[in-house]
Amino acid sequence: MSSSVSVAIENGVAVVTIDNPPVNALSFHVRRPLYEALATLRDDPSARAIVIACAGRTFVAGADITEFGKPVEQPELRAIVALLETIAKPTVAAIHGTALGGGLELALGCHFRVADQGARLGLPEVKLGLLPGGGGTVRLPRLVGAEKALGMIVSGAPILAGEAKAAGLADAVVDGDLLAEAIRFASETADQGGVFIAVRDRNDRLAETDLAAFDAQATDLARKSRGLDAPLACAEAVHNAITLPFDEALAAERALFVKLVSGDQSRAQRHLFFAEREAAKVPGKDLQRRTIERVGIIGAGTMGGGIAMAFANGGFPVTLLETSAEALQRGMAMIEKNYAVSVSRGSLTEEAREQRLGLFKGSTDYADLADCDLIIEAVFEDMAVKKEVFGKLDAVARPGAILATNTSYLDVNEIATSTARPRDVLGTHFFSPANVMKLLEIVRAEKTAPDALATVADLARRIGKVAVVVGVCHGFVGNRMLSARGAENEFLLLEGATPGQVDKAFTDFGWPMGPCQMGDLAGLDIGWRNRKARGLTAVIADTLCEEGRFGQKTGRGWYRYESGSREPATDPEVEKLIRTKAGELGIAQREIGADEIIERTLYPLINEGAKILQEGIAARASDIDVVWVNGYGFPIGKGGPMFWAGLEGAVRIVERLEYWRQRTGRGIFEPAPVLRRFAETGSWEAVGGAL
Ligand code: T1G
């Protein structure tokens, strides 16, 4: 045997235990002994039944993602599943934690699946730009039906054991000693005797398929795939399961898998999987986490209310502080309305709504924050106001409490000077709506204690956020780069591109929407206020705002919005305004293609990311990718701006930046030394920015 796989036979039931921390991934050093153990047990008369179980916190969570892109070592998972299906005696998978991807496919090779009631079962390969490559697309439909299988495989979302039982995926759900129950199930099944039919030979559920409904579902899912290949491949593979003989469908699945796994999109999405986990890691040996049980939020406006909801959603009691009872009441009313909307949409149960609202305590007295372990201010974005708040916090917060500012660009170092405990001060930059958006930039000030950073980074995951530790600069990582991405917008429009052409270049690239539509959604007045505060102008955007065109909220912005609609419609008045402004400035208009739009927006985005790396504001290039994918909708199939720079070709990016620098004279196009270095070496590591 091996340290990763052990076998014990008791009362005629063989238990094969996989032990490969942390998630029992099917690494090569697991697959080989697992195959050998099953081959032996198949022919061992002392084993009347076989149970496959896992040590540790979870059943097999999938193939070992770190092995992709490397030479494949035999046996592959497919061979293990095929071997399982030659075993005549009952085989049972004992599932706890998460049976995901190859883990669920291993379980599908068994005759039966016994799951702990808290277990989750799913095929999330699509999130890695893949499809189930171990037979999941042809076996899962045979148990749950083609339409349920299609939904699970294209969404990648796992289901709970109870739902799995109802769907026919799990044969028993256990509340108690899973292994004992699985062994009993196996033993009793063996005693009953009979023929145990492998999943591959079960076709009754498939026969029920309404192919027209299936195809309609697949078409709808494809429409939402936004340029990603994997969802389409998943749908094709499940369609094959319905229409082709098993072995042909299995071979077709393999061909689709091989194509995806070597493609850029899957490489990009696998990069993001590991990047998200790296981004939350705070350097420092044996960092102790502080205990966070109660959270205080100052400010019950849009941001404060959203942040408070994020913590309540994570099960934390929240003290919500406002300056007056009326303001507090308004804030709570908005929170209650948000929860009511979720209940009406069916995304939240009434019970959960009550439970979450029960976690809130309102106050207008700072003293009520004394029992909070983390206090986050989300007050007006003004340095003097924030320093006053932190001065008060310094007086009331308990020793060791973490004091966080939700500022989106102010200097956290300066804010920290208004307390006697700068080690406890950091930034928690949430993105609006804070109860929905996943990205959380954790701002590390000069004196922030590493354990405070590590505590908040761990906490982020508990409230469903993706944390990235960033340094102090104007706009931190995301908003600073957003400025760079938008710096050329006005020039592009004045020189002849229409808002629709700019936005189409972005959506064709894979963004959910372009900068003009995004501005109309957020409100053009926000940028207008920021520009005025910093003495900046934008000739077209300022004029739109002066005319009251703030975007969707006023029915007009870059686009027109018919009453109630959120769909942007071209506005001839705006295009006329742009031409007029261009004429006043003596700028000749011309046709501007999508390539030029991308070069003049996304290359400066990458260049700014390189500067951020150079300045140490981000520890890794992959951290920047995590920010942009989770905070701004950068297409996951391109892996984030820094990963995409490698796909696009850094040499070309540098050359084109130099071209636009020459042609426009604008500094935003001056290639950063770190970007030049990346073009030379092909690696961001040269500057400590590991990719
Ligand atoms: N392979 C390698 N490492 C993995 C891994 C995997 N499948 N899953 C997790 N890890 C590492 C992770 O990088 C981290 O490492 C540590 O384990 C803890 O993970 C053939 C082709 C299981 C829900 O997509 O969803 O099977 O940072 O921080 O929050 O058809 O991990 O500690 O060094 O996420 O408790 C399909 C991916 C693979 C599941 C646990 N399976 N994993 O979450 O811990 S493709 C997946 C997860 C496949 C087959 C196909 C989660 C989790 P480190 P963690 P967690």
Short mmCIF file of C-alpha atoms in Angstrom, two decimals, residues 291-295 308-319 355-356 358-360 373-374 458-460 462-463:
data_model
loop_
_atom_site.label_atom_id
_atom_site.label_comp_id
_atom_site.label_asym_id
_atom_site.label_seq_id
_atom_site.Cartn_x
_atom_site.Cartn_y
_atom_site.Cartn_z
CA THR A 291 -10.65 36.75 17.28
CA ILE A 292 -13.44 38.52 15.41
CA GLU A 293 -16.88 37.89 16.83
CA ARG A 294 -18.67 41.21 16.63
CA VAL A 295 -18.34 43.81 13.86
CA ALA A 308 -23.12 45.48 7.23
CA MET A 309 -25.20 43.07 5.15
CA ALA A 310 -22.08 41.26 3.97
CA PHE A 311 -21.11 40.55 7.57
CA ALA A 312 -24.63 39.65 8.68
CA ASN A 313 -24.82 37.31 5.67
CA GLY A 314 -21.66 35.69 7.04
CA GLY A 315 -23.35 35.21 10.42
CA PHE A 316 -21.63 38.06 12.30
CA PRO A 317 -23.53 40.22 14.81
CA VAL A 318 -23.30 43.80 13.53
CA THR A 319 -23.52 47.09 15.41
CA GLN A 355 -32.08 35.44 11.22
CA ARG A 356 -29.89 38.01 9.47
CA GLY A 358 -31.72 39.64 14.10
CA LEU A 359 -27.96 40.12 13.95
CA PHE A 360 -28.25 43.91 13.64
CA ASP A 373 -13.52 43.28 17.40
CA LEU A 374 -13.50 44.89 13.94
CA ASP A 458 -9.25 35.14 6.52
CA LEU A 459 -12.41 36.97 7.49
CA ALA A 460 -12.97 37.96 3.86
CA ARG A 462 -15.91 33.80 5.69
CA ILE A 463 -18.12 36.54 4.22
#
